[in-house]
Coordinates of N, CA and C in Angstrom, one line a residue:
X684 N 10.9 -52.8 -55.7 CA 10.0 -51.9 -56.3 C 10.7 -51.1 -57.3
X685 N 10.3 -51.2 -58.5 CA 10.9 -50.4 -59.6 C 10.0 -49.3 -60.0
X686 N 10.6 -48.1 -60.1 CA 9.9 -46.9 -60.5 C 10.4 -46.5 -61.9
X687 N 9.5 -45.9 -62.6 CA 9.9 -45.4 -63.9 C 10.8 -44.1 -63.7
X688 N 11.5 -43.8 -64.7 CA 12.4 -42.7 -64.7 C 11.6 -41.4 -64.4
X689 N 10.5 -41.3 -65.0 CA 9.7 -40.1 -64.8 C 9.3 -39.9 -63.3
X690 N 8.8 -41.1 -62.7 CA 8.4 -41.0 -61.3 C 9.6 -40.7 -60.4
X691 N 10.8 -41.2 -60.7 CA 12.0 -40.9 -59.9 C 12.3 -39.4 -60.0
X692 N 12.2 -38.8 -61.2 CA 12.5 -37.4 -61.3 C 11.5 -36.6 -60.5
X693 N 10.2 -37.0 -60.5 CA 9.2 -36.3 -59.8 C 9.4 -36.4 -58.3
X694 N 9.8 -37.6 -57.8 CA 10.1 -37.8 -56.4 C 11.3 -37.0 -56.0
X695 N 12.3 -36.9 -56.9 CA 13.5 -36.1 -56.5 C 13.2 -34.7 -56.4
X696 N 12.3 -34.1 -57.4 CA 11.9 -32.7 -57.3 C 11.1 -32.5 -56.0
X697 N 10.2 -33.5 -55.7 CA 9.4 -33.3 -54.5 C 10.3 -33.3 -53.2
X698 N 11.3 -34.2 -53.1 CA 12.2 -34.1 -52.0 C 13.0 -32.8 -51.9
X699 N 13.4 -32.3 -53.1 CA 14.1 -31.1 -53.1 C 13.2 -29.9 -52.6
X700 N 12.0 -29.9 -53.1 CA 11.1 -28.8 -52.7 C 10.7 -28.9 -51.2
X701 N 10.6 -30.2 -50.7 CA 10.3 -30.4 -49.3 C 11.5 -29.9 -48.5
X702 N 12.7 -30.1 -48.9 CA 13.9 -29.6 -48.2 C 14.0 -28.1 -48.2
X703 N 13.6 -27.5 -49.4 CA 13.6 -26.1 -49.5 C 12.5 -25.5 -48.5
X704 N 11.4 -26.1 -48.5 CA 10.3 -25.7 -47.6 C 10.7 -25.8 -46.1
X705 N 11.4 -26.9 -45.8 CA 11.9 -27.1 -44.4 C 12.9 -26.0 -44.1
X706 N 13.8 -25.6 -44.9 CA 14.8 -24.6 -44.7 C 14.1 -23.2 -44.6
X707 N 13.1 -23.0 -45.4 CA 12.3 -21.7 -45.3 C 11.6 -21.6 -44.0
X708 N 11.0 -22.7 -43.5 CA 10.3 -22.7 -42.3 C 11.3 -22.4 -41.1
X709 N 12.5 -23.0 -41.2 CA 13.5 -22.7 -40.1 C 13.9 -21.2 -40.1
X710 N 14.0 -20.6 -41.3 CA 14.3 -19.2 -41.4 C 13.2 -18.3 -40.8
X711 N 11.9 -18.7 -41.1 CA 10.8 -18.0 -40.6 C 10.7 -18.1 -39.1
X712 N 11.0 -19.3 -38.5 CA 11.0 -19.4 -37.1 C 12.1 -18.6 -36.4
X713 N 13.2 -18.6 -37.1 CA 14.4 -17.8 -36.5 C 14.0 -16.4 -36.5
X714 N 13.4 -15.9 -37.6 CA 13.1 -14.5 -37.7 C 12.0 -14.1 -36.7
X715 N 11.0 -15.0 -36.5 CA 9.9 -14.8 -35.5 C 10.5 -14.7 -34.1
X716 N 11.5 -15.6 -33.8 CA 12.2 -15.6 -32.5 C 12.9 -14.2 -32.3
X717 N 13.6 -13.7 -33.3 CA 14.2 -12.4 -33.2 C 13.2 -11.3 -32.9
X718 N 12.1 -11.3 -33.6 CA 11.1 -10.3 -33.4 C 10.5 -10.4 -32.0
X719 N 10.3 -11.6 -31.5 CA 9.7 -11.8 -30.1 C 10.7 -11.2 -29.1
X720 N 12.0 -11.5 -29.3 CA 13.0 -11.0 -28.4 C 13.1 -9.4 -28.4
X721 N 13.0 -8.8 -29.5 CA 13.0 -7.4 -29.6 C 11.7 -6.8 -29.0
X722 N 10.6 -7.5 -29.2 CA 9.3 -7.0 -28.6 C 9.4 -7.0 -27.1
X723 N 10.0 -8.1 -26.5 CA 10.2 -8.2 -25.1 C 11.1 -7.1 -24.6
X724 N 12.2 -6.8 -25.3 CA 13.1 -5.7 -24.9 C 12.4 -4.4 -24.9
X725 N 11.6 -4.1 -26.0 CA 10.8 -2.9 -26.1 C 9.8 -2.7 -24.9
X726 N 9.1 -3.8 -24.6 CA 8.2 -3.8 -23.5 C 8.8 -3.5 -22.2
X727 N 10.0 -4.1 -21.9 CA 10.7 -3.8 -20.7 C 11.1 -2.3 -20.7
X728 N 11.6 -1.8 -21.8 CA 12.0 -0.4 -21.8 C 10.8 0.5 -21.6
X729 N 9.6 0.2 -22.2 CA 8.4 0.9 -22.0 C 8.0 0.9 -20.5
X730 N 8.1 -0.3 -19.9 CA 7.7 -0.4 -18.5 C 8.6 0.5 -17.7
X731 N 9.9 0.5 -17.9 CA 10.8 1.3 -17.1 C 10.7 2.8 -17.3
X732 N 10.4 3.2 -18.6 CA 10.3 4.6 -18.9 C 9.0 5.2 -18.7
X733 N 7.9 4.5 -18.8 CA 6.5 5.1 -18.7 C 5.7 4.6 -17.5
X734 N 5.6 3.3 -17.4 CA 4.7 2.7 -16.4 C 5.3 2.9 -15.0
X735 N 6.5 2.5 -14.7 CA 7.0 2.6 -13.4 C 7.1 4.0 -12.8
X736 N 7.5 5.0 -13.6 CA 7.4 6.4 -13.1 C 6.0 6.9 -12.7
X737 N 5.0 6.5 -13.5 CA 3.6 6.8 -13.2 C 3.2 6.1 -12.0
X738 N 3.6 4.9 -11.8 CA 3.2 4.1 -10.6 C 3.8 4.8 -9.4
X739 N 5.1 5.1 -9.5 CA 5.8 5.8 -8.4 C 5.1 7.1 -8.0
X740 N 4.8 7.9 -9.0 CA 4.2 9.2 -8.7 C 2.8 9.0 -8.1
X741 N 2.1 8.1 -8.6 CA 0.8 7.8 -8.0 C 0.9 7.3 -6.6
X742 N 1.8 6.5 -6.3 CA 2.0 6.0 -5.0 C 2.4 7.2 -4.1
X743 N 3.4 8.0 -4.5 CA 3.9 9.1 -3.7 C 2.8 10.2 -3.5
X744 N 1.9 10.4 -4.5 CA 0.9 11.4 -4.3 C -0.4 11.0 -3.7
X745 N -0.7 9.7 -3.8 CA -2.0 9.2 -3.3 C -1.9 8.3 -2.1
X746 N -1.1 7.3 -2.2 CA -1.0 6.3 -1.2 C -0.2 6.7 0.0
X747 N 1.0 7.1 -0.3 CA 1.9 7.5 0.8 C 1.4 8.5 1.8
X748 N 0.8 9.6 1.3 CA 0.3 10.6 2.3 C -0.8 10.0 3.2
X749 N -1.7 9.2 2.6 CA -2.7 8.6 3.4 C -2.1 7.6 4.5
X750 N -1.1 6.9 4.1 CA -0.4 5.9 5.0 C 0.3 6.7 6.1
X751 N 0.9 7.8 5.7 CA 1.6 8.7 6.7 C 0.6 9.3 7.7
X752 N -0.6 9.7 7.1 CA -1.6 10.3 7.9 C -2.2 9.3 8.9
X753 N -2.4 8.1 8.4 CA -2.9 7.0 9.3 C -1.9 6.7 10.4
X754 N -0.6 6.6 10.0 CA 0.5 6.4 11.0 C 0.5 7.4 12.0
X755 N 0.4 8.7 11.6 CA 0.4 9.8 12.6 C -0.8 9.8 13.5
X756 N -2.0 9.4 12.9 CA -3.2 9.3 13.7 C -3.1 8.2 14.7
X757 N -2.5 7.1 14.3 CA -2.3 6.0 15.2 C -1.3 6.3 16.3
X758 N -0.3 7.0 15.9 CA 0.7 7.5 16.9 C 0.1 8.4 17.9
X759 N -0.7 9.4 17.4 CA -1.4 10.3 18.3 C -2.3 9.6 19.2
X760 N -3.1 8.7 18.7 CA -4.0 7.9 19.5 C -3.3 7.1 20.6
X761 N -2.2 6.6 20.2 CA -1.4 5.8 21.1 C -0.8 6.7 22.2
X762 N -0.4 7.9 21.9 CA 0.2 8.8 22.9 C -0.9 9.2 23.8
X763 N -2.1 9.6 23.3 CA -3.1 10.0 24.2 C -3.6 8.9 25.1
X764 N -3.6 7.7 24.6 CA -4.0 6.5 25.4 C -2.9 6.3 26.5
X765 N -1.7 6.4 26.1 CA -0.6 6.3 27.1 C -0.7 7.3 28.2
X766 N -1.0 8.6 27.9 CA -1.1 9.6 28.9 C -2.3 9.3 29.8
X767 N -3.4 8.9 29.2 CA -4.6 8.6 30.0 C -4.4 7.4 30.9
X768 N -3.9 6.4 30.3 CA -3.6 5.2 31.0 C -2.6 5.4 32.1
X769 N -1.6 6.2 31.8 CA -0.6 6.5 32.8 C -1.1 7.3 34.0
X770 N -2.0 8.3 33.7 CA -2.6 9.0 34.8 C -3.5 8.2 35.7
X771 N -4.3 7.3 35.0 CA -5.2 6.4 35.7 C -4.4 5.4 36.6
X772 N -3.3 4.9 36.1 CA -2.5 3.9 36.9 C -1.9 4.7 38.0
X773 N -1.4 5.9 37.8 CA -0.8 6.7 38.8 C -1.8 6.9 39.9
X774 N -3.0 7.3 39.6 CA -4.0 7.5 40.6 C -4.3 6.3 41.4
X775 N -4.4 5.2 40.7 CA -4.7 3.9 41.4 C -3.5 3.5 42.3
X776 N -2.3 3.7 41.9 CA -1.2 3.4 42.8 C -1.1 4.3 44.0
X777 N -1.5 5.6 43.8 CA -1.4 6.5 44.9 C -2.5 6.1 45.9
X778 N -3.7 5.7 45.4 CA -4.8 5.2 46.3 C -4.3 4.0 47.1
X779 N -3.7 3.1 46.3 CA -3.2 1.9 47.0 C -2.1 2.2 48.0
X780 N -1.2 3.2 47.8 CA -0.2 3.6 48.8 C -0.9 4.2 50.0
X781 N -1.9 5.0 49.8 CA -2.6 5.6 50.9 C -3.3 4.5 51.8
X782 N -3.9 3.5 51.1 CA -4.6 2.4 51.8 C -3.6 1.5 52.6
X783 N -2.4 1.4 52.1 CA -1.4 0.6 52.8 C -0.6 1.4 53.9
X784 N -0.8 2.6 54.0 CA -0.1 3.5 55.0 C -0.5 3.0 56.4
X785 N 0.4 2.9 57.3 CA 0.1 2.4 58.6 C -0.7 3.4 59.4
X786 N -0.5 4.7 59.2 CA -1.2 5.7 59.9 C -2.7 5.6 59.5
X787 N -3.0 5.4 58.2 CA -4.4 5.3 57.8 C -5.0 4.0 58.4
X788 N -4.2 2.9 58.4 CA -4.8 1.7 59.0 C -5.1 1.8 60.5
X789 N -4.2 2.5 61.2 CA -4.5 2.7 62.6 C -5.7 3.5 62.9
X790 N -5.8 4.6 62.0 CA -7.0 5.4 62.2 C -8.3 4.7 61.9
X791 N -8.3 3.8 60.8 CA -9.4 3.0 60.5 C -9.7 2.0 61.6
X792 N -8.7 1.4 62.2 CA -8.9 0.4 63.3 C -9.5 1.1 64.5
X793 N -9.2 2.4 64.7 CA -9.8 3.1 65.9 C -11.3 3.3 65.6
X794 N -11.6 3.6 64.3 CA -13.0 3.9 64.0 C -13.9 2.6 64.0
X795 N -13.3 1.5 63.4 CA -14.1 0.3 63.4 C -13.3 -0.8 64.2
X796 N -14.1 -1.5 64.9 CA -13.4 -2.5 65.8 C -12.7 -3.6 65.1
X797 N -13.2 -4.0 63.9 CA -12.6 -5.1 63.2 C -11.4 -4.6 62.4
X798 N -10.4 -5.4 62.2 CA -9.2 -5.0 61.5 C -9.5 -4.9 60.0
X799 N -8.8 -4.0 59.4 CA -9.0 -3.7 57.9 C -8.0 -4.6 57.2
X800 N -8.5 -5.4 56.3 CA -7.6 -6.3 55.5 C -7.9 -6.0 54.1
X801 N -6.8 -5.7 53.3 CA -7.0 -5.4 51.9 C -6.6 -6.6 51.2
X802 N -7.5 -7.2 50.4 CA -7.2 -8.4 49.6 C -7.6 -8.1 48.2
X803 N -6.9 -8.8 47.3 CA -7.2 -8.7 45.9 C -8.2 -9.7 45.6
X804 N -9.2 -9.3 44.8 CA -10.3 -10.2 44.5 C -10.4 -10.5 43.0
X805 N -9.4 -10.3 42.3 CA -9.5 -10.6 40.9 C -9.3 -9.4 40.0
X806 N -10.1 -9.3 39.0 CA -10.0 -8.2 38.0 C -10.5 -6.9 38.7
X807 N -9.6 -5.9 38.7 CA -10.0 -4.7 39.3 C -10.2 -3.6 38.3
X808 N -10.2 -2.4 38.8 CA -10.4 -1.2 37.9 C -9.3 -1.1 36.9
X809 N -8.1 -1.4 37.3 CA -7.0 -1.3 36.3 C -7.2 -2.2 35.1
X810 N -7.7 -3.4 35.4 CA -7.9 -4.3 34.3 C -8.9 -3.8 33.3
X811 N -10.0 -3.2 33.9 CA -11.0 -2.7 33.0 C -10.6 -1.5 32.3
X812 N -9.7 -0.7 32.9 CA -9.2 0.5 32.2 C -8.3 0.1 31.1
X813 N -7.4 -0.9 31.3 CA -6.5 -1.4 30.3 C -7.3 -2.0 29.1
X814 N -8.4 -2.8 29.4 CA -9.2 -3.3 28.3 C -9.9 -2.2 27.5
X815 N -10.4 -1.2 28.2 CA -11.0 0.0 27.5 C -10.0 0.7 26.7
X816 N -8.8 0.9 27.2 CA -7.7 1.6 26.4 C -7.4 0.8 25.2
X817 N -7.3 -0.5 25.3 CA -7.0 -1.4 24.2 C -8.1 -1.3 23.1
X818 N -9.3 -1.3 23.6 CA -10.5 -1.2 22.6 C -10.4 0.2 21.9
X819 N -10.1 1.2 22.6 CA -10.1 2.6 22.0 C -8.9 2.6 21.0
X820 N -7.8 2.0 21.4 CA -6.6 2.0 20.4 C -6.9 1.2 19.2
X821 N -7.6 0.1 19.4 CA -7.9 -0.8 18.2 C -8.9 0.0 17.3
X822 N -9.9 0.6 17.9 CA -10.9 1.4 17.1 C -10.2 2.5 16.4
X823 N -9.2 3.2 17.0 CA -8.5 4.3 16.3 C -7.7 3.7 15.1
X824 N -7.1 2.6 15.3 CA -6.3 2.0 14.2 C -7.3 1.6 13.1
X825 N -8.4 1.0 13.4 CA -9.4 0.6 12.4 C -9.9 1.8 11.7
X826 N -10.2 2.9 12.4 CA -10.7 4.1 11.7 C -9.7 4.6 10.8
X827 N -8.4 4.6 11.2 CA -7.3 5.2 10.4 C -7.2 4.3 9.1
X828 N -7.3 3.0 9.2 CA -7.2 2.1 8.1 C -8.4 2.3 7.2
X829 N -9.6 2.5 7.7 CA -10.7 2.7 6.9 C -10.6 4.0 6.2
X830 N -10.1 5.1 6.8 CA -10.0 6.4 6.1 C -8.9 6.3 5.0
X831 N -7.9 5.4 5.2 CA -6.9 5.3 4.2 C -7.4 4.6 3.0
X832 N -8.2 3.6 3.1 CA -8.6 2.7 2.0 C -10.0 3.0 1.5
X833 N -10.7 4.0 2.0 CA -12.1 4.3 1.5 C -12.0 4.9 0.1
X834 N -13.1 4.7 -0.6 CA -13.2 5.2 -2.0 C -13.5 6.7 -1.9
X835 N -12.6 7.5 -2.3 CA -12.8 9.0 -2.3 C -12.7 9.5 -3.7
X836 N -13.8 9.9 -4.3 CA -13.8 10.3 -5.7 C -13.1 11.6 -5.9
X837 N -12.9 12.4 -4.9 CA -12.2 13.7 -5.1 C -10.7 13.5 -5.3
X838 N -10.2 12.3 -4.9 CA -8.7 12.1 -5.0 C -8.3 11.9 -6.5
X839 N -9.2 11.4 -7.3 CA -8.8 11.1 -8.7 C -9.4 12.1 -9.6
X840 N -8.6 12.6 -10.5 CA -9.1 13.6 -11.5 C -8.9 13.0 -12.9
X841 N -10.0 12.9 -13.6 CA -10.0 12.3 -14.9 C -9.6 13.3 -16.0
X842 N -8.8 12.8 -17.0 CA -8.5 13.6 -18.2 C -9.7 13.6 -19.1
X843 N -10.4 14.7 -19.2 CA -11.6 14.8 -20.1 C -11.1 15.4 -21.4
X844 N -10.2 16.2 -21.4 CA -9.7 16.8 -22.7 C -8.5 16.1 -23.2
X845 N -8.5 15.8 -24.5 CA -7.3 15.1 -25.0 C -6.1 16.1 -25.1
X846 N -5.0 15.7 -24.7 CA -3.8 16.6 -24.7 C -3.2 16.6 -26.1
X847 N -2.8 17.8 -26.5 CA -2.2 18.0 -27.8 C -0.7 18.1 -27.6
X848 N 0.1 17.6 -28.6 CA 1.6 17.6 -28.4 C 2.1 19.0 -28.0
X849 N 1.5 20.1 -28.6 CA 2.1 21.4 -28.3 C 1.7 21.9 -26.9
X850 N 0.6 21.4 -26.3 CA 0.2 21.9 -25.0 C 0.7 21.0 -23.9
X851 N 1.3 19.9 -24.2 CA 1.8 19.0 -23.1 C 3.1 19.5 -22.6
X852 N 3.4 19.3 -21.4 CA 4.6 19.7 -20.8 C 5.8 18.7 -21.0
X853 N 5.5 17.6 -21.5 CA 6.6 16.6 -21.6 C 7.4 16.8 -22.9
X854 N 8.7 16.5 -22.8 CA 9.5 16.7 -24.0 C 9.3 15.7 -25.1
X855 N 8.8 14.5 -24.8 CA 8.6 13.5 -25.8 C 7.2 13.5 -26.4
X856 N 6.4 14.4 -26.0 CA 5.1 14.6 -26.6 C 4.0 13.8 -26.0
X857 N 4.3 13.0 -24.9 CA 3.2 12.2 -24.2 C 2.5 13.1 -23.2
X858 N 1.2 12.9 -23.0 CA 0.5 13.8 -22.1 C 1.0 13.5 -20.6
X859 N 1.0 14.6 -19.9 CA 1.4 14.5 -18.5 C 0.1 14.3 -17.7
X860 N 0.3 13.4 -16.6 CA -0.9 13.1 -15.8 C -1.3 14.3 -14.9
X861 N -2.6 14.5 -14.7 CA -3.1 15.6 -13.9 C -3.1 15.1 -12.4
X862 N -2.4 15.8 -11.6 CA -2.3 15.3 -10.2 C -2.9 16.4 -9.3

Protein backbone atom coordinates (compact mmCIF):
# COMPACT_ATOMS: atom_id res chain seq x y z
CA UNK A 1 0.00 0.00 0.00
CA UNK A 2 1.55 3.17 -1.15
CA UNK A 3 0.59 6.50 0.40
CA UNK A 4 1.21 9.88 -0.97
CA UNK A 5 3.74 12.11 0.68
CA UNK A 6 0.99 14.41 1.91
CA UNK A 7 -0.88 11.50 3.57
CA UNK A 8 2.33 10.27 5.22
CA UNK A 9 2.96 13.73 6.72
CA UNK A 10 -0.63 13.90 8.00
CA UNK A 11 -0.32 10.42 9.55
CA UNK A 12 3.01 11.35 11.13
CA UNK A 13 1.43 14.52 12.65
CA UNK A 14 -1.55 12.46 13.83
CA UNK A 15 0.76 9.92 15.53
CA UNK A 16 2.72 12.74 17.12
CA UNK A 17 -0.41 14.45 18.46
CA UNK A 18 -1.77 11.08 19.70
CA UNK A 19 1.51 10.51 21.57
CA UNK A 20 1.33 14.01 23.05
CA UNK A 21 -2.29 13.38 24.07
CA UNK A 22 -1.30 10.09 25.70
CA UNK A 23 1.48 11.81 27.66
CA UNK A 24 -0.90 14.59 28.75
CA UNK A 25 -3.43 12.01 29.93
CA UNK A 26 -0.74 10.26 31.98
CA UNK A 27 0.19 13.60 33.59
CA UNK A 28 -3.46 14.35 34.40
CA UNK A 29 -3.93 10.90 35.96
CA UNK A 30 -0.75 11.33 37.99
CA UNK A 31 -1.92 14.73 39.25
CA UNK A 32 -5.40 13.33 40.09
CA UNK A 33 -3.77 10.54 42.08
CA UNK A 34 -1.73 13.09 44.07
CA UNK A 35 -4.87 15.14 44.79
CA UNK A 36 -6.74 12.01 45.94
CA UNK A 37 -3.89 11.05 48.31
CA UNK A 38 -3.84 14.56 49.79
CA UNK A 39 -7.64 14.53 50.19
CA UNK A 40 -7.44 11.19 52.04
CA UNK A 41 -4.73 12.56 54.32
CA UNK A 42 -6.78 15.69 55.06
CA UNK A 43 -9.88 13.60 55.81
CA UNK A 44 -7.91 11.46 58.26
CA UNK A 45 -6.59 14.58 59.98
CA UNK A 46 -10.10 16.05 60.14
CA UNK A 47 -11.42 12.82 61.61
CA UNK A 48 -8.71 12.75 64.27
CA UNK A 49 -8.95 16.46 65.16
CA UNK A 50 -12.71 17.10 64.94
CA UNK A 51 -14.87 13.99 64.71
CA UNK A 52 -13.20 11.66 67.21
CA UNK A 53 -13.02 14.23 70.06
CA UNK A 54 -16.71 15.04 69.60
CA UNK A 55 -17.59 11.35 69.58
CA UNK A 56 -15.52 10.77 72.72
CA UNK A 57 -17.09 13.71 74.55
CA UNK A 58 -20.58 12.60 73.49
CA UNK A 59 -19.87 9.09 74.72
CA UNK A 60 -18.43 10.35 78.00
CA UNK A 61 -21.30 12.77 78.65
CA UNK A 62 -24.32 10.79 77.39
CA UNK A 63 -23.63 7.08 77.05
CA UNK A 64 -21.17 6.28 79.83
CA UNK A 65 -23.20 7.83 82.71
CA UNK A 66 -26.28 5.85 81.66
CA UNK A 67 -24.27 2.64 81.37
CA UNK A 68 -22.73 3.27 84.80
CA UNK A 69 -26.18 4.04 86.23
CA UNK A 70 -27.57 0.81 84.75
CA UNK A 71 -24.60 -1.15 86.08
CA UNK A 72 -25.12 0.35 89.55
CA UNK A 73 -28.82 -0.41 89.44
CA UNK A 74 -28.16 -4.00 88.40
CA UNK A 75 -25.56 -4.37 91.16
CA UNK A 76 -27.97 -2.93 93.73
CA UNK A 77 -30.75 -5.21 92.54
CA UNK A 78 -28.39 -8.17 92.68
CA UNK A 79 -27.29 -7.27 96.22
CA UNK A 80 -30.86 -6.95 97.47
CA UNK A 81 -31.82 -10.21 95.77
CA UNK A 82 -28.82 -11.88 97.40
CA UNK A 83 -29.81 -10.59 100.84
CA UNK A 84 -33.43 -11.63 100.40
CA UNK A 85 -32.53 -15.00 98.98
CA UNK A 86 -29.92 -15.54 101.70
CA UNK A 87 -32.36 -14.81 104.49
CA UNK A 88 -35.02 -17.06 102.91
CA UNK A 89 -32.56 -19.93 102.49
CA UNK A 90 -31.32 -19.43 106.04
CA UNK A 91 -34.87 -19.60 107.36
CA UNK A 92 -35.57 -22.75 105.37
CA UNK A 93 -32.40 -24.40 106.59
CA UNK A 94 -33.18 -23.57 110.19
CA UNK A 95 -36.69 -25.04 109.78
CA UNK A 96 -35.10 -28.15 108.25
CA UNK A 97 -32.66 -28.40 111.18
CA UNK A 98 -35.51 -28.14 113.66
CA UNK A 99 -37.47 -30.85 111.83
CA UNK A 100 -34.45 -33.18 111.85
CA UNK A 101 -33.73 -32.65 115.54
CA UNK A 102 -34.19 -35.91 117.47
CA UNK A 103 -35.90 -34.21 120.41
CA UNK A 104 -38.54 -32.75 118.10
CA UNK A 105 -39.04 -36.15 116.44
CA UNK A 106 -39.52 -37.88 119.78
CA UNK A 107 -42.00 -35.26 120.87
CA UNK A 108 -43.98 -35.69 117.64
CA UNK A 109 -43.91 -39.50 118.02
CA UNK A 110 -45.41 -39.15 121.48
CA UNK A 111 -48.22 -36.99 120.14
CA UNK A 112 -48.98 -39.08 117.05
CA UNK A 113 -48.73 -42.83 117.08
CA UNK A 114 -47.29 -43.09 113.58
CA UNK A 115 -43.69 -42.24 112.93
CA UNK A 116 -42.76 -38.96 111.33
CA UNK A 117 -40.90 -39.39 108.06
CA UNK A 118 -39.59 -36.36 106.23
CA UNK A 119 -39.27 -37.00 102.51
CA UNK A 120 -38.48 -34.74 99.65
CA UNK A 121 -41.24 -34.59 97.10
CA UNK A 122 -39.66 -32.56 94.32
CA UNK A 123 -39.71 -28.80 93.86
CA UNK A 124 -40.05 -27.09 97.19
CA UNK A 125 -40.34 -23.56 98.45
CA UNK A 126 -36.66 -22.88 97.83
CA UNK A 127 -37.02 -23.71 94.16
CA UNK A 128 -39.89 -21.29 93.79
CA UNK A 129 -38.03 -18.60 95.73
CA UNK A 130 -35.00 -19.03 93.47
CA UNK A 131 -37.17 -18.82 90.34
CA UNK A 132 -38.87 -15.69 91.69
CA UNK A 133 -35.51 -14.10 92.54
CA UNK A 134 -34.26 -14.87 89.03
CA UNK A 135 -37.33 -13.27 87.48
CA UNK A 136 -36.94 -10.18 89.67
CA UNK A 137 -33.26 -9.89 88.74
CA UNK A 138 -34.01 -10.30 85.03
CA UNK A 139 -36.75 -7.67 85.25
CA UNK A 140 -34.34 -5.31 87.00
CA UNK A 141 -31.72 -5.74 84.31
CA UNK A 142 -34.32 -5.31 81.56
CA UNK A 143 -35.60 -2.13 83.21
CA UNK A 144 -32.05 -0.76 83.53
CA UNK A 145 -31.35 -1.48 79.86
CA UNK A 146 -34.65 0.12 78.85
CA UNK A 147 -33.86 3.23 80.89
CA UNK A 148 -30.43 3.40 79.28
CA UNK A 149 -31.60 3.18 75.69
CA UNK A 150 -34.95 4.99 75.79
CA UNK A 151 -35.38 8.17 73.78
CA UNK A 152 -35.06 11.09 76.15
CA UNK A 153 -35.45 14.45 74.44
CA UNK A 154 -34.06 16.33 77.41
CA UNK A 155 -30.62 14.79 76.95
CA UNK A 156 -29.97 16.50 73.62
CA UNK A 157 -29.71 20.28 73.31
CA UNK A 158 -29.89 21.66 69.77
CA UNK A 159 -27.84 24.66 68.63
CA UNK A 160 -30.51 27.15 67.57
CA UNK A 161 -28.28 30.20 67.34
CA UNK A 162 -25.33 30.24 64.93
CA UNK A 163 -22.05 30.70 66.74
CA UNK A 164 -19.89 33.67 65.74
CA UNK A 165 -16.09 33.32 65.74
CA UNK A 166 -15.76 36.01 68.40
CA UNK A 167 -18.26 34.36 70.76
CA UNK A 168 -16.97 30.81 70.43
CA UNK A 169 -14.66 29.45 73.09
CA UNK A 170 -12.52 27.50 70.67
CA UNK A 171 -9.13 28.80 69.57
CA UNK A 172 -9.57 27.77 65.93
CA UNK A 173 -12.92 29.52 65.49
CA UNK A 174 -15.10 26.39 65.31
CA UNK A 175 -18.28 26.41 67.41
CA UNK A 176 -18.15 24.46 70.66
CA UNK A 177 -20.88 21.86 71.28
CA UNK A 178 -23.46 22.62 73.94
CA UNK A 179 -23.45 19.88 76.55
